[in-house]
Short mmCIF file of C-alpha atoms and ligand atoms in Angstrom, two decimals:
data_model
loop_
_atom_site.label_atom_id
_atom_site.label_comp_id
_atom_site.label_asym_id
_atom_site.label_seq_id
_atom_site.Cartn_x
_atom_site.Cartn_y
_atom_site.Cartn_z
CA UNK A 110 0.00 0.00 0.00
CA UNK A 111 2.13 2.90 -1.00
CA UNK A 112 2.96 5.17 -3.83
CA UNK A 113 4.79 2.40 -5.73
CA UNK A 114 2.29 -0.04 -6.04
CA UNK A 115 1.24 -0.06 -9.69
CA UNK A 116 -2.63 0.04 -8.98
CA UNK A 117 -2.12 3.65 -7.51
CA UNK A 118 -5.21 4.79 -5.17
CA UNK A 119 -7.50 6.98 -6.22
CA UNK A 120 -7.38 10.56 -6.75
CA UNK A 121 -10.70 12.45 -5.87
CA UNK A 122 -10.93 16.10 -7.35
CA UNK A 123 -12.66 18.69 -5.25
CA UNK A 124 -13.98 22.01 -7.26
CA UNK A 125 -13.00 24.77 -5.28
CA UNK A 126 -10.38 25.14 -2.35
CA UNK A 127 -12.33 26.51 0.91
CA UNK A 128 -11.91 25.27 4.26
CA UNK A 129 -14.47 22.13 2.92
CA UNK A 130 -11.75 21.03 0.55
CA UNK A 131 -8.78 21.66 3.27
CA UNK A 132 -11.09 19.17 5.74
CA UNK A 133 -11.50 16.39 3.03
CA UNK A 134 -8.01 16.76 2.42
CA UNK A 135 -7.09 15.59 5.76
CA UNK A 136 -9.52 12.50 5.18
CA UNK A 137 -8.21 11.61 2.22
CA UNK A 138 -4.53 11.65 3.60
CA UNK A 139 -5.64 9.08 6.14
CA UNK A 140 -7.40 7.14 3.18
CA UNK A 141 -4.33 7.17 1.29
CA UNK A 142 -5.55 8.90 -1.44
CA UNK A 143 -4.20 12.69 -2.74
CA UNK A 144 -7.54 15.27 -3.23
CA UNK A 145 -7.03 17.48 -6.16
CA UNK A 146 -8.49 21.19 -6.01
CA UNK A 147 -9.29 23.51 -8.46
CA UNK A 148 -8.51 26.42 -6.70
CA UNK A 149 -9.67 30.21 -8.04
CA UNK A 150 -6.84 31.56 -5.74
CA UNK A 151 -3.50 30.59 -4.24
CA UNK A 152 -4.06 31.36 -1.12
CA UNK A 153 -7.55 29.74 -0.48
CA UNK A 154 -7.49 27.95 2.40
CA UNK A 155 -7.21 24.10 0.72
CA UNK A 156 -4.52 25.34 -2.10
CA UNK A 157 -2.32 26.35 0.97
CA UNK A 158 -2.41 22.66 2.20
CA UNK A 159 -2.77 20.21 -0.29
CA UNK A 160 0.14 19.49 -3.15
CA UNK A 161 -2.02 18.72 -6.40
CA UNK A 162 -3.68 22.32 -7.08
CA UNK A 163 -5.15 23.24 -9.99
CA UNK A 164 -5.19 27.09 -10.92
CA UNK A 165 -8.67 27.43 -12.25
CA UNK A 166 -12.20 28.48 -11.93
CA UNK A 167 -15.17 26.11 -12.28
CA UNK A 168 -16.94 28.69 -15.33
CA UNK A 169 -13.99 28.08 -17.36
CA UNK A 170 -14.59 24.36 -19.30
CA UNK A 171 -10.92 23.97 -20.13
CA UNK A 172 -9.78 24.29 -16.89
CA UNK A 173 -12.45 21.73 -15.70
CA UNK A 174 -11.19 19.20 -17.63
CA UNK A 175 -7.85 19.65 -17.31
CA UNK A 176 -8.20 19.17 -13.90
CA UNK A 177 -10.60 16.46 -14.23
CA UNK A 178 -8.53 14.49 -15.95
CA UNK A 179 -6.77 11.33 -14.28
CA UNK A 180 -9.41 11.46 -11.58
CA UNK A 181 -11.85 8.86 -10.10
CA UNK A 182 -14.61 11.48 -9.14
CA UNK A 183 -14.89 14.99 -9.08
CA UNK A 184 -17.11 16.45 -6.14
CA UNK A 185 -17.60 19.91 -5.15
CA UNK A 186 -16.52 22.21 -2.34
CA UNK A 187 -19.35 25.28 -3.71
CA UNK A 188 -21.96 24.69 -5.46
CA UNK A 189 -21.02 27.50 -7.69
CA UNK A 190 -20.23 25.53 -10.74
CA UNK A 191 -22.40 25.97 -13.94
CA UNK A 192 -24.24 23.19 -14.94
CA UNK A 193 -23.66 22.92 -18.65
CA UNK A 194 -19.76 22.32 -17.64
CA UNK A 195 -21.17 19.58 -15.62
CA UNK A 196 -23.08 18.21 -18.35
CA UNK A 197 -20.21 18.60 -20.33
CA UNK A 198 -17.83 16.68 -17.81
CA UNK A 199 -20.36 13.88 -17.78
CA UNK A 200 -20.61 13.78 -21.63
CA UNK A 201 -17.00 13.16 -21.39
CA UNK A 202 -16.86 9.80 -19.26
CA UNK A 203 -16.10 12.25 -15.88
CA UNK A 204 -17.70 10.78 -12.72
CA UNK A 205 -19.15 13.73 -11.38
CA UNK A 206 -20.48 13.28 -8.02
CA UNK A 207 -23.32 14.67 -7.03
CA UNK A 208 -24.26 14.65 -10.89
CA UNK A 209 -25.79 17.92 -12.29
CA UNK A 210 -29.34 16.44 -12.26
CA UNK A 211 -29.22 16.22 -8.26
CA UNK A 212 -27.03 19.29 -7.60
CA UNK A 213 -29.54 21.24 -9.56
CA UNK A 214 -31.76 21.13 -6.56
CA UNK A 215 -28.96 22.43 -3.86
CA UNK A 216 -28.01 25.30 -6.75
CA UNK A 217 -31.79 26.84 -7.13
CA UNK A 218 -33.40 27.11 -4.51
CA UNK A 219 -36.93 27.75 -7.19
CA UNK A 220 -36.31 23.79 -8.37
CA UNK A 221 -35.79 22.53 -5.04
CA UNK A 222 -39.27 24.35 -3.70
CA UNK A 223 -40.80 22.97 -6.48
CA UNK A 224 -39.47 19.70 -6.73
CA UNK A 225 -39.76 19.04 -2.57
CA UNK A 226 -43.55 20.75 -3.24
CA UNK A 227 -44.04 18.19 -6.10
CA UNK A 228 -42.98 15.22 -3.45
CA UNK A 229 -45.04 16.13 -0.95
CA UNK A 230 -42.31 17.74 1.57
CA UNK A 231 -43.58 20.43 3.69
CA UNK A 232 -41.99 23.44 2.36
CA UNK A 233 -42.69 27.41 3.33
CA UNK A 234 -45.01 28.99 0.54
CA UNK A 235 -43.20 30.16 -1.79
CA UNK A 236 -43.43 32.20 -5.26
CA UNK A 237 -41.24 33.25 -8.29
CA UNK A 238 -40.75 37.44 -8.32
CA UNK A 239 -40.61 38.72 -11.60
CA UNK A 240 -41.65 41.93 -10.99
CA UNK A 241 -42.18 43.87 -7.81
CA UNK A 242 -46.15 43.25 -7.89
CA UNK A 243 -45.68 39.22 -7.26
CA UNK A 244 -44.20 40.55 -3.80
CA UNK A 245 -47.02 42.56 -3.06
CA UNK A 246 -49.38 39.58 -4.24
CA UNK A 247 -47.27 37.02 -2.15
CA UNK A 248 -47.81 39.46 1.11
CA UNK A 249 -51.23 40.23 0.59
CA UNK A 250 -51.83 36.25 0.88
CA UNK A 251 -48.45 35.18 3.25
CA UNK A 252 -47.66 38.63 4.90
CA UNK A 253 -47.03 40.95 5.90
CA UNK A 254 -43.87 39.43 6.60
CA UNK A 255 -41.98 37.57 3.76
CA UNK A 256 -38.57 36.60 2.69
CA UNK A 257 -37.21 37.63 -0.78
CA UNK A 258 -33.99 35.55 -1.65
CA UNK A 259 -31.63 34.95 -4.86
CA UNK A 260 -32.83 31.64 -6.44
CA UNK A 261 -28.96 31.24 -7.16
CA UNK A 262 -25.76 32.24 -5.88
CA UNK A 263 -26.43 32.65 -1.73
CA UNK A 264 -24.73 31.64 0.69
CA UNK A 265 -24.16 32.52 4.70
CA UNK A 266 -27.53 34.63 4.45
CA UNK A 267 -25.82 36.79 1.46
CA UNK A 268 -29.32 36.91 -0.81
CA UNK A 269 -31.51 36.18 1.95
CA UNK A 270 -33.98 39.35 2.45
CA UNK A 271 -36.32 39.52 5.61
CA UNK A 272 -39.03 41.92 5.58
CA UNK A 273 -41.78 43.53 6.70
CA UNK A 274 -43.90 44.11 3.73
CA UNK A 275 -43.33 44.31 0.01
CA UNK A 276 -40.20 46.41 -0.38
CA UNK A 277 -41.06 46.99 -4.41
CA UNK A 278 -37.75 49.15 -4.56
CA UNK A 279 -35.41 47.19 -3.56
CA UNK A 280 -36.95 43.87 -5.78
CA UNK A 281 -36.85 46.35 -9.02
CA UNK A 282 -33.30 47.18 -7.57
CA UNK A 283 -32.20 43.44 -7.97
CA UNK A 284 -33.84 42.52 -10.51
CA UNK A 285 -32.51 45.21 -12.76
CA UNK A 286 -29.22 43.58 -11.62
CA UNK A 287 -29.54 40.35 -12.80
CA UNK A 288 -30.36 38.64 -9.33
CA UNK A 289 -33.47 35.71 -10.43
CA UNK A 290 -35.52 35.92 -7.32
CA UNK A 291 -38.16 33.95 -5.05
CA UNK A 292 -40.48 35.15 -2.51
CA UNK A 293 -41.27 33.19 0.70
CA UNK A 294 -43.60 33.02 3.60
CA UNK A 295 -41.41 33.88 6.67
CA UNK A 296 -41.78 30.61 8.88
CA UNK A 297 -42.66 31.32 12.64
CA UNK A 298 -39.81 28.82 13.94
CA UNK A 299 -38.76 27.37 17.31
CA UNK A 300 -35.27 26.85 15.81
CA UNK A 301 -33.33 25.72 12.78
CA UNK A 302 -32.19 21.45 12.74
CA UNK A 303 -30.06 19.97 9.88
CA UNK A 304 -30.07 16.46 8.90
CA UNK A 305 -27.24 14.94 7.24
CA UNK A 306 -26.69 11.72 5.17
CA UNK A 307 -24.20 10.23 2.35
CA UNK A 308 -25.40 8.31 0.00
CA UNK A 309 -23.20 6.14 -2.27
CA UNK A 310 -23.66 5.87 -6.76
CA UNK A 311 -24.12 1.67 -5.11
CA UNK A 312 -27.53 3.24 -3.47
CA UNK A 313 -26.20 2.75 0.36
CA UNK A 314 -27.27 5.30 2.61
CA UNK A 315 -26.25 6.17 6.28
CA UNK A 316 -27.44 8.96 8.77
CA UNK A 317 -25.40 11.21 11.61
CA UNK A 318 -28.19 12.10 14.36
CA UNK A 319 -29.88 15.77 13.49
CA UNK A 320 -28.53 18.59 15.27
CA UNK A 321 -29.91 21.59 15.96
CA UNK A 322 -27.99 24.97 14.09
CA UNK A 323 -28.28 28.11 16.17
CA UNK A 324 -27.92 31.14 14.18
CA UNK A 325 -27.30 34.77 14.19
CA UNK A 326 -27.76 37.38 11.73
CA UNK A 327 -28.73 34.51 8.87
CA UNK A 328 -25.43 32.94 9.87
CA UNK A 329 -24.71 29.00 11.86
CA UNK A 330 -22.85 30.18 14.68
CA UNK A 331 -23.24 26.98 16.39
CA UNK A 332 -24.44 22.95 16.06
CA UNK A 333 -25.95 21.48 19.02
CA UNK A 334 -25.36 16.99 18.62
CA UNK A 335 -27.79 15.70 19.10
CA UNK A 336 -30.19 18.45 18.82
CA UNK A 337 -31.29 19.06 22.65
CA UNK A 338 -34.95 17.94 23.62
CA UNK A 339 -36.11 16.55 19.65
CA UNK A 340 -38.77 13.90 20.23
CA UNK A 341 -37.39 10.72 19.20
CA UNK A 342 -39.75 10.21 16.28
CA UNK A 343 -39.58 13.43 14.93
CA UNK A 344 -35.51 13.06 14.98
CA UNK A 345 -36.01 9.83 12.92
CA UNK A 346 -38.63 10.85 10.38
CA UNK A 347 -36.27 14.14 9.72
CA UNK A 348 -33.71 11.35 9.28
CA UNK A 349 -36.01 9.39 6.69
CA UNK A 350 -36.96 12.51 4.87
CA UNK A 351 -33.42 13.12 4.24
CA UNK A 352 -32.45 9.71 3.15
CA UNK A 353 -35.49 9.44 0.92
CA UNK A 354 -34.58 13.13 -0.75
CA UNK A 355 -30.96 11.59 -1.45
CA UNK A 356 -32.84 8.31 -3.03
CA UNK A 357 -35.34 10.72 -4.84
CA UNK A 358 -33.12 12.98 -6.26
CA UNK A 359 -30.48 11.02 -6.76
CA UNK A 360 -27.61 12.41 -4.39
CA UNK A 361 -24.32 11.14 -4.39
CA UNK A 362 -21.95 11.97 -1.33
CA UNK A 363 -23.39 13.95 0.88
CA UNK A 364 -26.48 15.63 1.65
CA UNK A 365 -27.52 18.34 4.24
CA UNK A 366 -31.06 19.18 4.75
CA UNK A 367 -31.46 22.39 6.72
CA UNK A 368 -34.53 22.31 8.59
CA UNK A 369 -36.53 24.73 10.27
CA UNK A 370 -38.92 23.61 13.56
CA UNK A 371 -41.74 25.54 13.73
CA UNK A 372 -43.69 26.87 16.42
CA UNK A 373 -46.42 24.31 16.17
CA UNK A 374 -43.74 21.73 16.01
CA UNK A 375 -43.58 20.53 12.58
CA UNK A 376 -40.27 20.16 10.52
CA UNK A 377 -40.30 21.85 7.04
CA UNK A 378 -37.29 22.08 4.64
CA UNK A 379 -35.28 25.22 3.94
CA UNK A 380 -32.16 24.41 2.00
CA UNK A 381 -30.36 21.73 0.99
CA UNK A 382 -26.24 21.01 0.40
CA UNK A 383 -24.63 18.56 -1.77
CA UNK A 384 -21.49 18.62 -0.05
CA UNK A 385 -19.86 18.26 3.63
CA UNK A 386 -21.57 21.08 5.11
CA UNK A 387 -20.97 23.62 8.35
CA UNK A 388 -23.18 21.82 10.29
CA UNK A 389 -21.45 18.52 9.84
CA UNK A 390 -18.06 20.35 10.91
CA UNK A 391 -18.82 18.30 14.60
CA UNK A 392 -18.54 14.54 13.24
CA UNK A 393 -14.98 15.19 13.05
CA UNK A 394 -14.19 14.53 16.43
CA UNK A 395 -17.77 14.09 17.43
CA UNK A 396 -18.75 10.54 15.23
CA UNK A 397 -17.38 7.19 14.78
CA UNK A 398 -16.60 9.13 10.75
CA UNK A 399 -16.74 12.35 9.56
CA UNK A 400 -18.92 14.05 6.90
CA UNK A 401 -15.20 14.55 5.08
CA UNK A 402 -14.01 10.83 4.85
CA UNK A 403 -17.80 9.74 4.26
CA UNK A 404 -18.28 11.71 1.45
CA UNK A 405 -14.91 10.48 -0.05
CA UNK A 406 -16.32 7.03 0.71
CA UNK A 407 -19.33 7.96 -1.15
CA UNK A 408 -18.44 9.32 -4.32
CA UNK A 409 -15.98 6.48 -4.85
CA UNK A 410 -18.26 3.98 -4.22
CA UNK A 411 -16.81 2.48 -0.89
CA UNK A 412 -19.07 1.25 1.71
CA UNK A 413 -19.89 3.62 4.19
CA UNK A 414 -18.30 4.39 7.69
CA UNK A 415 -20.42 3.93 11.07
CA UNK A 416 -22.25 7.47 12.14
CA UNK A 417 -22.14 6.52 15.69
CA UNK A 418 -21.24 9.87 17.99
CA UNK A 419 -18.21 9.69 20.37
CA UNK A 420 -19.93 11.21 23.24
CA UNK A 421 -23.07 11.91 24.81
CA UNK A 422 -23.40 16.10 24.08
CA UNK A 423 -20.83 17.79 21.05
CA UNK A 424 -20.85 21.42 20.05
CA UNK A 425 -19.42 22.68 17.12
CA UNK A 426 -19.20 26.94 17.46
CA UNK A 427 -17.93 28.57 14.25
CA UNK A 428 -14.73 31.42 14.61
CA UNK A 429 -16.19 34.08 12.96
CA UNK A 430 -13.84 37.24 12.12
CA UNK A 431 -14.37 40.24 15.07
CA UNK A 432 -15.63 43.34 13.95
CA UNK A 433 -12.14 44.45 14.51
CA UNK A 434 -9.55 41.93 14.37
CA UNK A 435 -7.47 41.34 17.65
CA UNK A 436 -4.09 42.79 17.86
CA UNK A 437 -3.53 39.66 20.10
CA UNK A 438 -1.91 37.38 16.96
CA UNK A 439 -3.80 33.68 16.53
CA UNK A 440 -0.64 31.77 17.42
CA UNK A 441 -1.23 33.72 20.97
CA UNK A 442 -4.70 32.94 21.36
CA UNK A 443 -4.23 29.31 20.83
CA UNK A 444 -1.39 29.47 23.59
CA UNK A 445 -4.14 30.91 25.75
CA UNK A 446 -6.98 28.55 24.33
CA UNK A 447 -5.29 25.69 25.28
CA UNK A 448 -3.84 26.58 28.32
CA UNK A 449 -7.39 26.91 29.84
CA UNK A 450 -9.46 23.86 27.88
CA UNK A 451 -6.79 21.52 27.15
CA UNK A 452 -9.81 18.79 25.66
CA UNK A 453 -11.22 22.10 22.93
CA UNK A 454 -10.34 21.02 19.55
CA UNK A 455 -9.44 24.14 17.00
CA UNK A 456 -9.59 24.19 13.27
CA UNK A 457 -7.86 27.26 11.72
CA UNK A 458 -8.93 27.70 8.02
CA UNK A 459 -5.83 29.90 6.95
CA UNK A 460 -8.06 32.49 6.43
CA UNK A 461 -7.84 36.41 6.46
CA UNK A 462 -9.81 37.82 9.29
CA UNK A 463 -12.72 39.77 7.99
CA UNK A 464 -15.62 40.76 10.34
CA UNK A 465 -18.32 37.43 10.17
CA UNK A 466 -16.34 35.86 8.15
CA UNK A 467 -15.79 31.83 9.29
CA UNK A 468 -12.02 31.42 9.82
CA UNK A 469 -12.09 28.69 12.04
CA UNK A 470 -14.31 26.18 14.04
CA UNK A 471 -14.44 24.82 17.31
CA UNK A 472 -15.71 21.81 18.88
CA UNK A 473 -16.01 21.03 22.55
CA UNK A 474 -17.09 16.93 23.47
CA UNK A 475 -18.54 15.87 26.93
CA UNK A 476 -21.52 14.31 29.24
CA UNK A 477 -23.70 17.79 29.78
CA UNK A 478 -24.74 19.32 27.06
CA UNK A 479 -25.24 22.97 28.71
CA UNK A 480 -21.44 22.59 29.70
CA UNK A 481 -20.42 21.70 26.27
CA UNK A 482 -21.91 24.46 24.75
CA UNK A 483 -20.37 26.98 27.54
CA UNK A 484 -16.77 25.38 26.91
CA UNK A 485 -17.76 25.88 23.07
CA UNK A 486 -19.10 29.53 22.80
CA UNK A 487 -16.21 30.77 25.27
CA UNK A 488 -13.64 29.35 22.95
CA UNK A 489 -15.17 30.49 20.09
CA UNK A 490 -15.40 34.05 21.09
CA UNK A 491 -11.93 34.03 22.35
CA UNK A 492 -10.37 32.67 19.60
CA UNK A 493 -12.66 35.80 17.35
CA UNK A 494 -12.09 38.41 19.77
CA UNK A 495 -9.21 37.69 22.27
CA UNK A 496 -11.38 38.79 25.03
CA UNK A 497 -13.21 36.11 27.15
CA UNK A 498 -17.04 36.68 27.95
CA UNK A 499 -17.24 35.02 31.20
CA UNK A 500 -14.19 37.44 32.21
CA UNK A 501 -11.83 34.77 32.93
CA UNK A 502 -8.04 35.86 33.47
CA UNK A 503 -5.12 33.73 32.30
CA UNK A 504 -2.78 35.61 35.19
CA UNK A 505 -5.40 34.46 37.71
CA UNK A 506 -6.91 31.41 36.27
CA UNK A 507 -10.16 32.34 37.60
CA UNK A 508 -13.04 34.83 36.43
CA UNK A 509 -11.51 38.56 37.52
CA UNK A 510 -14.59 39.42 39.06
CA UNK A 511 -13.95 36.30 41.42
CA UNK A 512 -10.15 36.89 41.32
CA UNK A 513 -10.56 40.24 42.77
CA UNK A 514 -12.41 39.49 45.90
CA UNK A 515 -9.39 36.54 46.37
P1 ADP B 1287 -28.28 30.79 2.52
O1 ADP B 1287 -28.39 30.05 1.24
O2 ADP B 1287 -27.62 32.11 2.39
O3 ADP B 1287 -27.75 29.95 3.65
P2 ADP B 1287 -30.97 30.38 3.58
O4 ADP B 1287 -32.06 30.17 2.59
O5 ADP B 1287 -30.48 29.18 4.32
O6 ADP B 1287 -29.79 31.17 2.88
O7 ADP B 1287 -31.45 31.46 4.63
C1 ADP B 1287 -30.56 31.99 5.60
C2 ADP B 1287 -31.29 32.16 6.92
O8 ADP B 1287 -32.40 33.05 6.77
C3 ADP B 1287 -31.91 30.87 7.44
O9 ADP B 1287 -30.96 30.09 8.13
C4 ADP B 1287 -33.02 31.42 8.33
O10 ADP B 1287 -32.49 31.84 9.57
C5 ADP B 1287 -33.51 32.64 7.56
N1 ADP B 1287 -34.63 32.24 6.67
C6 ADP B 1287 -34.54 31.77 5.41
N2 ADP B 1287 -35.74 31.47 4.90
C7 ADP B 1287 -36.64 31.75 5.86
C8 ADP B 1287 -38.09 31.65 5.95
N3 ADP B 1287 -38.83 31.23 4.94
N4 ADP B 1287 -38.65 32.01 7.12
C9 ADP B 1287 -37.93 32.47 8.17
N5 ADP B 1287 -36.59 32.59 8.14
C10 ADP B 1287 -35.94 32.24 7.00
#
């Protein structure tokens, strides 16, 4: 089993080079495999790490299948990849995993609505906006409040729109820009859930528990494993629904099915990823196999690793960029970090600091789940903001307001 052998392992191609690709990276190191990237930039985070990069960006056919070739699967890291270069790739004997029939549906968010509609999933009410009077229409039925979003090209809450009425400026604003856009009832929601699954070309399937994703300002700040007090049957049959839209659709690799709980308790889709996903970030340390080595397994066809968890509570809490970096310098806050929660786990992207922007994750493992999360969402926001919430003092080892009455 090494490089010499003359039936060399398999070589997996990612498009694009984010902190996704630098993850599956490490999985396919322990796999002994090499992951190629086609990275738009030198310096994304995946390009710094991994030694077959490809210069390239996924609109530019050439470069595709230059860096397609020699490959056993290509799989994605975005979903920003146009699909007649998929087609195109397919034409061409590439095994493109997810194909371009399924990843349609995690690319346009209009022909997943309609297609989850057409199945019988319980979606929000939604509408296509061509014109600023299908917004006013869609309130006068679904309002006041709705949600306008980009049917392509979102991500992290970028072309998500929550408002109060029918905001006919700012729709004539976007559309004269080019943005296609959807309107959407606005869901009254408990919380947000995810369910995750791979699914192999072979047809097997496997499921990590769901988890709940807390969010701020349209962003996943955090993932809750498993998510805290979801009846048992409800946390299986959001389980089924995902493995059946994998089936359905046709997914191969991996599959994320954001979720949203409403009030009155029942589970409707929001969005759905074709790739390991931000709210899979836990399994690495928190299942029996992460989303980044299962989704290797499943787009070349190898049975599927156990989704077991490693402990009773995990938290995953996204680094996101302060609103002004630290002077404090990273390697300095990990000195700190680990001095006070030697069991934290860190994963530095490599990124640039920019305010909100994910540069890193966290995840914290234990019996309580409440503790967890503290441990968590104190690292986190250290490691953003070099400042600890709960006041805690590295001279002192203890919280300064209890350090000064020592
Ligand atoms: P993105 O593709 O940018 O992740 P999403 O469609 O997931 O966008 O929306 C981002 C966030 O906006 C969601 O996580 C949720 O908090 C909020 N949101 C989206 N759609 C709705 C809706 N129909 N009702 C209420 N909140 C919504």
């Amino acid at each position: 089993m090494d490089a010499s052998d003359s039936r060399p392992l398999p070589v997996v191609g990612m498009v694009g080079a984010g902190q996704l690709a630098r993850m599956t990276h490490q999985a396919a190191i322990a796999l002994g495999q090499s992951l190629r990237v086609l990275a738009a930039d030198p310096g994304d985070p995946a390009a710094l790490v991994t030694p077959d990069v490809r210069p390239g960006r996924p609109t530019d056919l050439d470069a595709l299948r230059a860096f397609a070739r020699g490959t056993s699967a290509v799989t994605f890291d975005h979903e920003q990849v146009p699909q007649e270069n998929l087609r195109a790739l397919v034409a061409e004997g590439v095994r493109v995993h997810p194909g371009p029939d399924a990843l349609l549906h995690a690319q346009d968010k209009l022909v997943m609505r309609r297609r989850l509609a057409a199945m019988g999933v319980p979606v929000p009410a939604f509408a296509e906006v061509g014109a600023p009077a299908d917004v006013e229409r869609f309130a006068a039925g679904h309002g006041p409040r709705v949600v306008l979003k980009a049917v392509r090209g979102g991500y992290d809450g970028r072309g998500v729109w929550l408002l109060d009425g029918p905001a006919p400026e700012l729709v004539e604003e976007l559309l004269a820009a080019g943005t296609p856009l959807m309107v959407e009832a606005a869901v009254p929601m408990r919380r947000e859930l995810a369910a995750q699954v791979a699914r192999s070309p072979y047809g097997q399937a496997a499921a990590w528990p769901v988890v709940e994703t807390v969010q701020e300002d349209g962003q996943c700040v955090q993932v809750l494993v498993p998510a805290p007090g979801l009846d048992e049957d409800v946390a299986a049959g959001a389980q089924q629904l995902a493995l059946r839209l994998a089936a359905e659709l046709g997914v191969t690799g991996l599959l994320a099915v954001e979720l949203f709980e409403r009030t009155d308790g029942v589970l409707v889709v929001n969005e759905l990823a074709m790739r390991p996903h931000n709210s899979g970030h836990w399994t690495i340390e928190g299942a029996r196999t992460s989303q980044f080595e299962q989704h290797l397994r499943a787009v070349l066809d190898y049975p599927l690793g156990a989704t077991t968890t490693t402990a009773p509570a995990v938290v995953m809490a996204n680094v996101l960029g302060a609103a002004e970096p630290p002077a404090m310098s990273v390697d300095e806050r990990l000195h700190h970090l680990f001095a006070r929660f030697p069991d934290v786990k860190v994963h530095v992207y490599g990124k640039a600091e920019r305010p909100a922007r994910k540069v890193g994750h966290v995840t914290a493992l234990g019996a309580d789940m409440a503790d967890v999360r503290r441990r968590a969402a104190l690292a986190a926001a250290w490691l953003s903001t070099a400042e600890w919430p709960d006041g805690w003092s590295e001279h002192t080892g203890a919280p300064e307001r209890e350090a000064q009455h020592v």
